[in-house]
Short mmCIF file of C-alpha atoms in Angstrom, two decimals:
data_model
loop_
_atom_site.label_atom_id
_atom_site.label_comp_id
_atom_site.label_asym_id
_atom_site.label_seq_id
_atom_site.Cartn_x
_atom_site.Cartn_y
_atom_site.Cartn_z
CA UNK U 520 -1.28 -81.24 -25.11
CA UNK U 521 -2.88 -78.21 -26.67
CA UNK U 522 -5.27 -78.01 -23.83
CA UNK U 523 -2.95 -78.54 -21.50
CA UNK U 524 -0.66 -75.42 -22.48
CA UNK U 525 -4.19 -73.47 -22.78
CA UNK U 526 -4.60 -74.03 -19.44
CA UNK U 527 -1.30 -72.73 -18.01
CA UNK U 528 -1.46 -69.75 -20.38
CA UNK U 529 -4.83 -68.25 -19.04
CA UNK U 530 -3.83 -67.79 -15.34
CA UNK U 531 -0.89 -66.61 -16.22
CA UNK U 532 -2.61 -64.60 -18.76
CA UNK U 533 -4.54 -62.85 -16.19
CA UNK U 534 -1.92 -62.69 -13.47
CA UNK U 535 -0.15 -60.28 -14.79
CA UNK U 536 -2.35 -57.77 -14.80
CA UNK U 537 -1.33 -54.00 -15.27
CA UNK U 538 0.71 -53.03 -12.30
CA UNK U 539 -0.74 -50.61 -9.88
CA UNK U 540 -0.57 -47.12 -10.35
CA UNK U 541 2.35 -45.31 -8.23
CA UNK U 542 1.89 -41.54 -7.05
CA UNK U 543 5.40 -40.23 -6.26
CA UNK U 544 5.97 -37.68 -3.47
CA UNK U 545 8.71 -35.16 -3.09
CA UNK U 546 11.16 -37.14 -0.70
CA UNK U 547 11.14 -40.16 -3.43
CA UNK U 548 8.51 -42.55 -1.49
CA UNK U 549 5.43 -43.66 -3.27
CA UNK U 550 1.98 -44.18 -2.40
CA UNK U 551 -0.23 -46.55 -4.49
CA UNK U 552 -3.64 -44.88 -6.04
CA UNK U 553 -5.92 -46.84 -3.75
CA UNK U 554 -3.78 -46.23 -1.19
CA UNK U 555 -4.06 -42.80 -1.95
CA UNK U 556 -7.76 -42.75 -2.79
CA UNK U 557 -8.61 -44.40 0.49
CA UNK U 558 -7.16 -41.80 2.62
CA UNK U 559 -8.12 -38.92 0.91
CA UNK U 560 -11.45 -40.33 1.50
CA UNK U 561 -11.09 -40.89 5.34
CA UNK U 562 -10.18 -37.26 5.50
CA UNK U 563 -13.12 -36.01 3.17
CA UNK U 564 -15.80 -37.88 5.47
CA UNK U 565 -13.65 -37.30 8.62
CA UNK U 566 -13.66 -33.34 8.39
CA UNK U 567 -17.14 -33.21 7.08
CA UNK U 568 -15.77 -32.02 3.39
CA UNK U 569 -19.11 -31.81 1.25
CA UNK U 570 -16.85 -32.00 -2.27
CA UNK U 571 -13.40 -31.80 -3.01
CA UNK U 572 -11.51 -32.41 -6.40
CA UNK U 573 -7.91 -33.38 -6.60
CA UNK U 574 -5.00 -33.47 -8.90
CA UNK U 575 -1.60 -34.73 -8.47
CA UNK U 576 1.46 -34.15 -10.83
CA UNK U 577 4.46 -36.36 -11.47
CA UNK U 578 7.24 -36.33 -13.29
CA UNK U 579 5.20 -32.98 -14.65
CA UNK U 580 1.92 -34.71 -15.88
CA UNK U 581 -1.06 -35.16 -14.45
CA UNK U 582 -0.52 -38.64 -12.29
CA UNK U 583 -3.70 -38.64 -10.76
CA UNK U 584 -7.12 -36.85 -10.81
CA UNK U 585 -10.40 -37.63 -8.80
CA UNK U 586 -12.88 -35.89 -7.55
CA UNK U 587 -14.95 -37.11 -4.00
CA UNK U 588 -18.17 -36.21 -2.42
CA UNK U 589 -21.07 -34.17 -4.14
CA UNK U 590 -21.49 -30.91 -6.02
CA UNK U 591 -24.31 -30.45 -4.66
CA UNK U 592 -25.30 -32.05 -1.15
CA UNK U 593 -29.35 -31.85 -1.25
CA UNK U 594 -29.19 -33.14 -4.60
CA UNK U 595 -26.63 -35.95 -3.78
CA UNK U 596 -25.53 -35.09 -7.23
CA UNK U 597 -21.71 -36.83 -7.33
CA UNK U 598 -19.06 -34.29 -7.82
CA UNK U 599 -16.83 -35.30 -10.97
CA UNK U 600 -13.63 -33.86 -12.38
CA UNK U 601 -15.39 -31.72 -15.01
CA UNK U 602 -17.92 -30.01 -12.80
CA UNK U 603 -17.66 -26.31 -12.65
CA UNK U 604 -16.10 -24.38 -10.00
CA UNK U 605 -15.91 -21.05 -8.59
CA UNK U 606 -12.38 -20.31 -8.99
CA UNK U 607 -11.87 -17.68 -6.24
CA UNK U 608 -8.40 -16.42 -6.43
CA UNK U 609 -7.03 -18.73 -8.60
CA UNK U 610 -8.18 -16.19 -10.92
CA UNK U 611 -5.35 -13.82 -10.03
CA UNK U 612 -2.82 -17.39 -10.90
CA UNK U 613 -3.57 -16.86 -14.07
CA UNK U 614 -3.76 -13.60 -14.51
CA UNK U 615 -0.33 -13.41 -13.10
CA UNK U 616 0.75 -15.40 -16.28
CA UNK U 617 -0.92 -13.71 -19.04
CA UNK U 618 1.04 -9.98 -17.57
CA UNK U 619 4.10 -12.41 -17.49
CA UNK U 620 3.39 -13.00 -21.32
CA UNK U 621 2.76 -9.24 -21.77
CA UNK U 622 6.09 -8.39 -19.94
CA UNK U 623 8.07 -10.96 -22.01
CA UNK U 624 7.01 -9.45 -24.90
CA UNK U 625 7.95 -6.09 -23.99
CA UNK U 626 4.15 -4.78 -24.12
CA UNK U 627 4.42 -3.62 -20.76
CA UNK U 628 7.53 -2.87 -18.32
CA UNK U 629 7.21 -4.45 -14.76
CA UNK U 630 8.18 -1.35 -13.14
CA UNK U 631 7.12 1.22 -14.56
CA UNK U 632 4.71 3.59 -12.84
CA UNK U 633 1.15 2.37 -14.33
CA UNK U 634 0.40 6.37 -14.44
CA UNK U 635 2.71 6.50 -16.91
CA UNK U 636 0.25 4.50 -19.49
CA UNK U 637 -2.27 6.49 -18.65
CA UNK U 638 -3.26 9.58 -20.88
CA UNK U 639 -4.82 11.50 -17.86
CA UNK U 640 -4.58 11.31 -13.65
CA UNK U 641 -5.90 8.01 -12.79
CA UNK U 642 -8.57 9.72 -10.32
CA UNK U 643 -10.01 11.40 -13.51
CA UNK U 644 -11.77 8.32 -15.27
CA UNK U 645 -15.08 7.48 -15.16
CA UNK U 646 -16.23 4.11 -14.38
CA UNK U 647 -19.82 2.11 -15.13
CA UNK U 648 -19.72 1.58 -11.79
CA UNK U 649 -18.64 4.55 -9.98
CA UNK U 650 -17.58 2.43 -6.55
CA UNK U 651 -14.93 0.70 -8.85
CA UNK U 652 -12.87 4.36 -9.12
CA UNK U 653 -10.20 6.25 -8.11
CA UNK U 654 -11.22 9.60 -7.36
CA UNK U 655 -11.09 9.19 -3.67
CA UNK U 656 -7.19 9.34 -4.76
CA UNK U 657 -7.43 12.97 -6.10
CA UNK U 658 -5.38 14.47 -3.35
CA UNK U 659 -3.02 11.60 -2.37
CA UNK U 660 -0.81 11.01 -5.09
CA UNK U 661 1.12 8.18 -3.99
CA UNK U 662 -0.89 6.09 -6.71
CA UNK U 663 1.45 7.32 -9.06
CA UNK U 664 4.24 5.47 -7.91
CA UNK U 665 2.19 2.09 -8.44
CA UNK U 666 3.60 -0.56 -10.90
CA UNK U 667 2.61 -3.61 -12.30
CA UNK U 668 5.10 -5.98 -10.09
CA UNK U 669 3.53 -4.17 -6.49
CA UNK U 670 0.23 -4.99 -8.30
CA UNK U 671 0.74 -8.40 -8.47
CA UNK U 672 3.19 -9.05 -5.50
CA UNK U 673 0.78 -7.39 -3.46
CA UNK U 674 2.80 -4.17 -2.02
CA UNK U 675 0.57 -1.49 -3.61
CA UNK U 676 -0.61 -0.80 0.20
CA UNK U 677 -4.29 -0.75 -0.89
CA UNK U 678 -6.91 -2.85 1.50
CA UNK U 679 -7.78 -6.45 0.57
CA UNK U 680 -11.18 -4.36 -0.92
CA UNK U 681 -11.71 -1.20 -0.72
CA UNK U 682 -14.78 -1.98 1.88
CA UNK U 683 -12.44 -3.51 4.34
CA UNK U 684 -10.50 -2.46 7.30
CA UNK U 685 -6.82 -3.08 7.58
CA UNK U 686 -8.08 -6.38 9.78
CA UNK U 687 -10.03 -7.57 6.83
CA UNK U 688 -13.39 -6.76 8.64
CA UNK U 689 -15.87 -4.58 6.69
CA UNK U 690 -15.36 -0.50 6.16
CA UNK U 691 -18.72 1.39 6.07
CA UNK U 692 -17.50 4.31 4.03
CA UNK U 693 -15.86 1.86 1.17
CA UNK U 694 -13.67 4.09 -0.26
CA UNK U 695 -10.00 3.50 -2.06
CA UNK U 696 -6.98 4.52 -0.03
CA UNK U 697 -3.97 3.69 1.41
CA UNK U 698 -3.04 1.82 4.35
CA UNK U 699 0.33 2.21 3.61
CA UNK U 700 2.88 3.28 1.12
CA UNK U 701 3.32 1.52 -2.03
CA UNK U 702 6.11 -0.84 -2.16
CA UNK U 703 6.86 -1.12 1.60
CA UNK U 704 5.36 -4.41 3.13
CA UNK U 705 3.50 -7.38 1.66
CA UNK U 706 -0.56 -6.91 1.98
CA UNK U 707 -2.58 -9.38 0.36
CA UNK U 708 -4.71 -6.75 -2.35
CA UNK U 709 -6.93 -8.00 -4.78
CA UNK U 710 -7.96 -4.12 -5.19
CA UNK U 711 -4.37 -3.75 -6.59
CA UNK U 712 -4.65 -7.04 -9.18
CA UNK U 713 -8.34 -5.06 -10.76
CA UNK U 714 -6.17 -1.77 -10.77
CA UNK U 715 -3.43 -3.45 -12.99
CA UNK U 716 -6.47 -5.11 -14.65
CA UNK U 717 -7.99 -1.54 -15.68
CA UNK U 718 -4.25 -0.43 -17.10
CA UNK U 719 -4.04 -4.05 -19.23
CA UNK U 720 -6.94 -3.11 -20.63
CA UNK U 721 -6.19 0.47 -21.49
CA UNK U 722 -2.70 -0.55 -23.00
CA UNK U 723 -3.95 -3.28 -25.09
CA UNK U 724 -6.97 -2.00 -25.97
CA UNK U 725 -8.68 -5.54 -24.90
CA UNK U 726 -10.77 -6.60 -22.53
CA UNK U 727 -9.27 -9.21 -19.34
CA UNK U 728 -12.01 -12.35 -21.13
CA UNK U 729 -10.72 -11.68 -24.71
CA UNK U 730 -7.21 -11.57 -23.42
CA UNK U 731 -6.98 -14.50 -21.35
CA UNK U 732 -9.02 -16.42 -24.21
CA UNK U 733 -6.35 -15.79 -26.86
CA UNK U 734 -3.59 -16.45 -24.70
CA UNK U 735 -4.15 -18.94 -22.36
CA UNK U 736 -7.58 -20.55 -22.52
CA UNK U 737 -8.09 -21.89 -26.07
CA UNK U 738 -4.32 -22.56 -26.90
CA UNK U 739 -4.55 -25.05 -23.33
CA UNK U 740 -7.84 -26.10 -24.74
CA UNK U 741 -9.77 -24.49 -21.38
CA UNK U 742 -13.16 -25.05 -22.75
CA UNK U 743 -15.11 -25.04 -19.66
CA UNK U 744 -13.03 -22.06 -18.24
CA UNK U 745 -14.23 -18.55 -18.27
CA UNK U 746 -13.87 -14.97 -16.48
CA UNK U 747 -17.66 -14.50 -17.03
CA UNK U 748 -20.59 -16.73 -16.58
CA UNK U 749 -21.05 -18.69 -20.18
CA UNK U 750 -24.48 -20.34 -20.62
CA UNK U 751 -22.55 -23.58 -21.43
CA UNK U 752 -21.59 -23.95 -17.91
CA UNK U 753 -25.71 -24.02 -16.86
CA UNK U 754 -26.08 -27.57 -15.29
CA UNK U 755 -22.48 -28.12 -14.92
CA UNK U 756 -21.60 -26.27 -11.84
CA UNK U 757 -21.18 -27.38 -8.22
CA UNK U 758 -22.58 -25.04 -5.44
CA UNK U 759 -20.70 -24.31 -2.66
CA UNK U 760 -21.72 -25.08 0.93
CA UNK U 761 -21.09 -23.60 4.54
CA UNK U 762 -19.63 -25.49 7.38
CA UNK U 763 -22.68 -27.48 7.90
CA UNK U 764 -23.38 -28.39 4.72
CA UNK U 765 -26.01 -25.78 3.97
CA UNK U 766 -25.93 -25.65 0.12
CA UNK U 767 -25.21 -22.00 -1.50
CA UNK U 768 -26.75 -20.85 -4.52
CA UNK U 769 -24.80 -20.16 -7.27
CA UNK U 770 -23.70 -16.48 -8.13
CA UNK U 771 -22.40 -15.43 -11.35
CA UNK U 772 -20.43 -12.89 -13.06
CA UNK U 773 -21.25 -11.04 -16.23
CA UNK U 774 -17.87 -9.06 -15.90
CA UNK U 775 -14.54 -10.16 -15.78
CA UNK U 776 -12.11 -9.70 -13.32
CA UNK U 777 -8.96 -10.74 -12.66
CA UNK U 778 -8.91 -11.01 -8.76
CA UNK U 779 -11.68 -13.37 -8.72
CA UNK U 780 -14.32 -13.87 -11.33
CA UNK U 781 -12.91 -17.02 -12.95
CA UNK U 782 -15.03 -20.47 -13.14
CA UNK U 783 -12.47 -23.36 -14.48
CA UNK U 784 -12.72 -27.66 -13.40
CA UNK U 785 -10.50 -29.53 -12.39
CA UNK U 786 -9.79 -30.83 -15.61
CA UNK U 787 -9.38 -27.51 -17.42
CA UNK U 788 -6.77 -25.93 -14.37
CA UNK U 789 -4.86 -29.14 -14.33
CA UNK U 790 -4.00 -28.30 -18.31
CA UNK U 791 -2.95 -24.87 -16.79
CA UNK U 792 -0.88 -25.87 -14.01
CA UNK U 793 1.05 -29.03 -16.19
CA UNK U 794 1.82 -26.19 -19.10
CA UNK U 795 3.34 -24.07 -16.17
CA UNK U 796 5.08 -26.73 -15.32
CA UNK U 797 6.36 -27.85 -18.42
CA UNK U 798 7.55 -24.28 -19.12
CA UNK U 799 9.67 -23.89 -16.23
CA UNK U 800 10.96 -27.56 -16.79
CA UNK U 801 12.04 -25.56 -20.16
CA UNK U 802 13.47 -22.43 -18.66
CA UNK U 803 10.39 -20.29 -19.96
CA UNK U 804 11.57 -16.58 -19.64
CA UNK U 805 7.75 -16.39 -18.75
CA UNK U 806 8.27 -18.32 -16.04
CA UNK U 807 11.48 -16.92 -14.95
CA UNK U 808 9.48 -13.50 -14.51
CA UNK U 809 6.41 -15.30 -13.09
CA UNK U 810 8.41 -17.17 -9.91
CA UNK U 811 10.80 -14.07 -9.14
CA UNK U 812 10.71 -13.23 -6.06
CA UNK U 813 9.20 -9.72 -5.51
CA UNK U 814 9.23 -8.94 -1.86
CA UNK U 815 10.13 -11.13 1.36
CA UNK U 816 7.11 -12.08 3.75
CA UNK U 817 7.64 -11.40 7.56
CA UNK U 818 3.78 -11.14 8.30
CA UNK U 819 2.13 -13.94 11.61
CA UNK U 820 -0.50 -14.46 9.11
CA UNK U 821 -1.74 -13.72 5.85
CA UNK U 822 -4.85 -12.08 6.72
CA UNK U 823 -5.82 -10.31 9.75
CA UNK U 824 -4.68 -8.23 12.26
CA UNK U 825 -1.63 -10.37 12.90
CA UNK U 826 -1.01 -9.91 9.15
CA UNK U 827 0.41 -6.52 10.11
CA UNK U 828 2.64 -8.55 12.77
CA UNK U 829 6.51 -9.90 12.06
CA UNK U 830 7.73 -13.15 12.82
CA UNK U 831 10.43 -15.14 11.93
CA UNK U 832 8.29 -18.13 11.95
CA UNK U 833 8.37 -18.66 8.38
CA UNK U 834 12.17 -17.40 7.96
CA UNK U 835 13.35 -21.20 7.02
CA UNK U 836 11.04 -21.64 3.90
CA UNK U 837 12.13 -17.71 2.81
CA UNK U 838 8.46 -16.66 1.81
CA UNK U 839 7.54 -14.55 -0.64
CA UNK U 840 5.75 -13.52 -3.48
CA UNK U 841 6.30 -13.79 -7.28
CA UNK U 842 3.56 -12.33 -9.83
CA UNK U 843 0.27 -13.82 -8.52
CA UNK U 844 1.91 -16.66 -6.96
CA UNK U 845 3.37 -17.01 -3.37
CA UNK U 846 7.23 -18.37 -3.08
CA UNK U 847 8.88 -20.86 -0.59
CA UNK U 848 12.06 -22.66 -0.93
CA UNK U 849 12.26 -26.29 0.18
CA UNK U 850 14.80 -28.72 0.13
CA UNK U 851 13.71 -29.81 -3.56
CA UNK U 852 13.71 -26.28 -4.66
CA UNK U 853 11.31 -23.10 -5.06
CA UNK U 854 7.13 -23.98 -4.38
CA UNK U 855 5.14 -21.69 -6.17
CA UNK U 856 1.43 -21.47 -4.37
CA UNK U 857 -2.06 -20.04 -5.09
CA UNK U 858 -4.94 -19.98 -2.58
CA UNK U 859 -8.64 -19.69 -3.79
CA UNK U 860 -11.18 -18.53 -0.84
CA UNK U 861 -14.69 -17.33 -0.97
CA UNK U 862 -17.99 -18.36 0.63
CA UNK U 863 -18.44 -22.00 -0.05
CA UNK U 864 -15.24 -22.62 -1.69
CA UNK U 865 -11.58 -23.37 -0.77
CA UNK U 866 -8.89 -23.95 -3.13
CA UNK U 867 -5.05 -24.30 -2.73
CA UNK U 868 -2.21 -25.27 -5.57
CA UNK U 869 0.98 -26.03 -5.41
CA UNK U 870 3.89 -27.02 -7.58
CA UNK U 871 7.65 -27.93 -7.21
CA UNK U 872 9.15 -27.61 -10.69
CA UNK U 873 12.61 -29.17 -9.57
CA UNK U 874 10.86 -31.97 -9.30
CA UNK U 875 7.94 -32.04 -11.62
CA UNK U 876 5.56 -32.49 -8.68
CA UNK U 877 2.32 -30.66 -7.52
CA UNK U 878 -1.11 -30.70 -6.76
CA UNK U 879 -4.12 -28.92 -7.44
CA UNK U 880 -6.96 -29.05 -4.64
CA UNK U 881 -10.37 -27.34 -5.60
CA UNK U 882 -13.44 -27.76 -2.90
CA UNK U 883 -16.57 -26.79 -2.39
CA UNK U 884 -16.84 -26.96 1.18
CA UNK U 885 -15.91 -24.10 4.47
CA UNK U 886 -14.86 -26.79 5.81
CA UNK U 887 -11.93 -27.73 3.56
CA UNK U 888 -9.04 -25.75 4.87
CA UNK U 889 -8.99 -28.21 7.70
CA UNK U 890 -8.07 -30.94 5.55
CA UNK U 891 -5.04 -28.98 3.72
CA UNK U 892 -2.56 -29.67 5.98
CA UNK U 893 -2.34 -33.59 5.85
CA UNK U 894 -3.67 -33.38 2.42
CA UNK U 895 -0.43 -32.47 1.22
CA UNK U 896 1.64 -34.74 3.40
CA UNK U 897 -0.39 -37.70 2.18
CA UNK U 898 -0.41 -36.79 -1.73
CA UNK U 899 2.97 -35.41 -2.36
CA UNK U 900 5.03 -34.90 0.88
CA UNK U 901 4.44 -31.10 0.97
CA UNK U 902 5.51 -30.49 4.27
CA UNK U 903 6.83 -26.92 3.76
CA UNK U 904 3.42 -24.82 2.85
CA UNK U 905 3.13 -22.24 5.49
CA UNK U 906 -0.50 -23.58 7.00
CA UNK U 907 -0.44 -21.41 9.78
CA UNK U 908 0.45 -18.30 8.03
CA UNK U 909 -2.50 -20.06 5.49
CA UNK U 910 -5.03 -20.37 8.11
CA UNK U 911 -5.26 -23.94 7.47
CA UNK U 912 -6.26 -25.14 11.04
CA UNK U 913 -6.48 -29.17 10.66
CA UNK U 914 -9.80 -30.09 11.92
CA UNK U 915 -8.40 -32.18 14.74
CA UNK U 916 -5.77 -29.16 15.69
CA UNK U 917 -7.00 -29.23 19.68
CA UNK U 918 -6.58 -33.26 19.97
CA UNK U 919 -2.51 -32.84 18.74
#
């Protein structure tokens, strides 16, 4: 009899195994993990993606996290969730917090002129690297009507980089100045995130790495995150690669800055994004200031010379942009985005606090973008990024 029972216990014993992971999107369906995992997959060998590493959030927590392809294609070295990245401009994301903090706390006001902090005409200090100052501003002095929120909304109507045109193509003379007045139109600046940068610095008497450490990094527990190259990182990193795969060698940054210096895995910015999460879910006056909206987008595109053209195309979604973070309003509430683009690397982020959902995409191929689009469909349901306005061309765009 004993035997007997034994027998009918161990199927059933083993039938009822753990029940499959469930990733839900924004419109309430679900999608299984392998499910999941299998199409991200298709797309990743479909586009020719050299590496890409994903995270998905539910119910605000990471509910999935997996990384595809290789870090490093001659190598066939397997990319992982705690290989090093480039960050791009997912630097400025975070930066955008840590002024939030600073605002909170009263340590420095939103909108007041940064000249004001500053014990002498901005022009007038002297930089290790002279290219990095402001003395080409000596006779224009609309700079002193810049604040932190233009800084970080992008209005401060500085170029992209000071040794690009208005287009985004490259400027010979590579000089500071203004394309047009501060505070009038949205123009994507990273030249106006590393001026607020300079006056963070002056105010609090710290440096970007120190500040970002104490505030953010070790309280999340960021170990592998950094504004500057740390020597813990050597053998860790993934390279970036070009369109066809041709691997990039890796550059790194012995100075911090905010628009773009920052090296952070998967792991490490998916404790970032689920604490931003988790303080909006709590009605974080940090977060209230982060996801205000600043100033109303009306720009074709984001970056080039249709970036200086108006369309209503994206009029439904109301874009616009916060501190550091683009805005859109769905049917499940606000979206708060950040892009990441450089050479070899293409990031995007994006998170619906309403719901507790988002998703955190970090590659290391140019050929990425192309796979953003149904990326976000598939994971979450994200239907309402602006992907044109992006630049994110799907890879089979001319066959639809």
């Amino acid at each position: 009899m004993n035997k007997l029972l034994l027998l009918i216990f161990i199927p059933l014993l083993f039938g009822c195994s753990k029940k499959e992971l469930q990733i839900k999107k924004l419109d309430g369906s679900q999608i299984s993990e392998a499910e999941l995992t299998t199409k991200i997959q298709s797309l990743v060998d479909t586009a020719n993606v050299t590496g890409v590493s994903i995270a998905i959030f539910n119910d605000n927590k990471i509910g999935y996290q997996k990384s595809f392809g290789y870090a490093n294609l001659d190598k066939k070295d397997s990319l992982t969730n705690k290989k090093i990245f480039y960050g791009a401009s997912f630097s400025k994301a975070v930066f955008g917090y840590l002024v939030a903090q600073l605002a909170d706390e009263g340590i420095i006001d939103l909108d007041k002129p940064l000249q004001d902090y500053l014990e002498k005409p901005l022009p007038n200090f002297e930089f290790k690297k002279e290219w990095r100052g402001y003395k080409n501003l000596e006779n224009d002095n609309r700079y002193e009507n810049i604040t932190a929120r233009m800084c970080l909304s992008h209005t401060t109507g500085f170029p992209n980089w000071r040794w690009m045109t208005k287009e985004g193509k490259f400027f010979r003379e590579g000089k500071i100045r203004f394309l047009i007045d501060p505070g009038t139109r949205y123009s994507y600046s990273g030249e106006g995130i590393q001026l607020l940068q300079f006056i963070i610095e002056q105010i609090t008497n710290k440096g970007l790495e120190e500040l970002a450490q104490e505030r953010i990094f070790k309280p999340l527990q960021m170990d592998m995150t950094s504004y500057i190259w740390r020597d813990r990182f050597e053998n860790q990193y993934c390279n970036g690669h070009t369109k066809d795969g041709t691997v990039i060698k890796k550059d790194t940054e012995d100075e911090a800055g905010a628009a773009g210096s920052m090296e952070t895995t998967l792991e490490d910015y998916s404790k970032f994004i689920e604490h931003i999460l988790i303080q909006t879910k709590k009605k974080s006056s940090i977060t209230d200031i982060l996801f205000k909206s600043n100033v109303t987008i009306k720009s074709k595109n984001q970056f080039g010379i249709q970036s200086w053209q108006d369309t209503n195309e994206n009029d439904s979604i109301e874009l616009s942009y916060g501190l550091g973070w683009g805005l859109l309003n769905s049917p499940y509430g606000i979206g708060a985005f950040k892009e990441g683009h450089s050479e070899g690397f293409q990031h995007y982020s994006i998170i619906f606090p309403e719901k507790g959902i988002g998703i955190i995409i970090l590659s290391n191929s140019d050929n990425a973008e192309s796979i953003f689009k149904e990326l976000l469909n598939t994971t979450i349901g994200d239907t309402y990024t602006p992907w044109k306005w992006e630049g994110y061309i799907p890879y089979n765009y001319n066959r639809q």
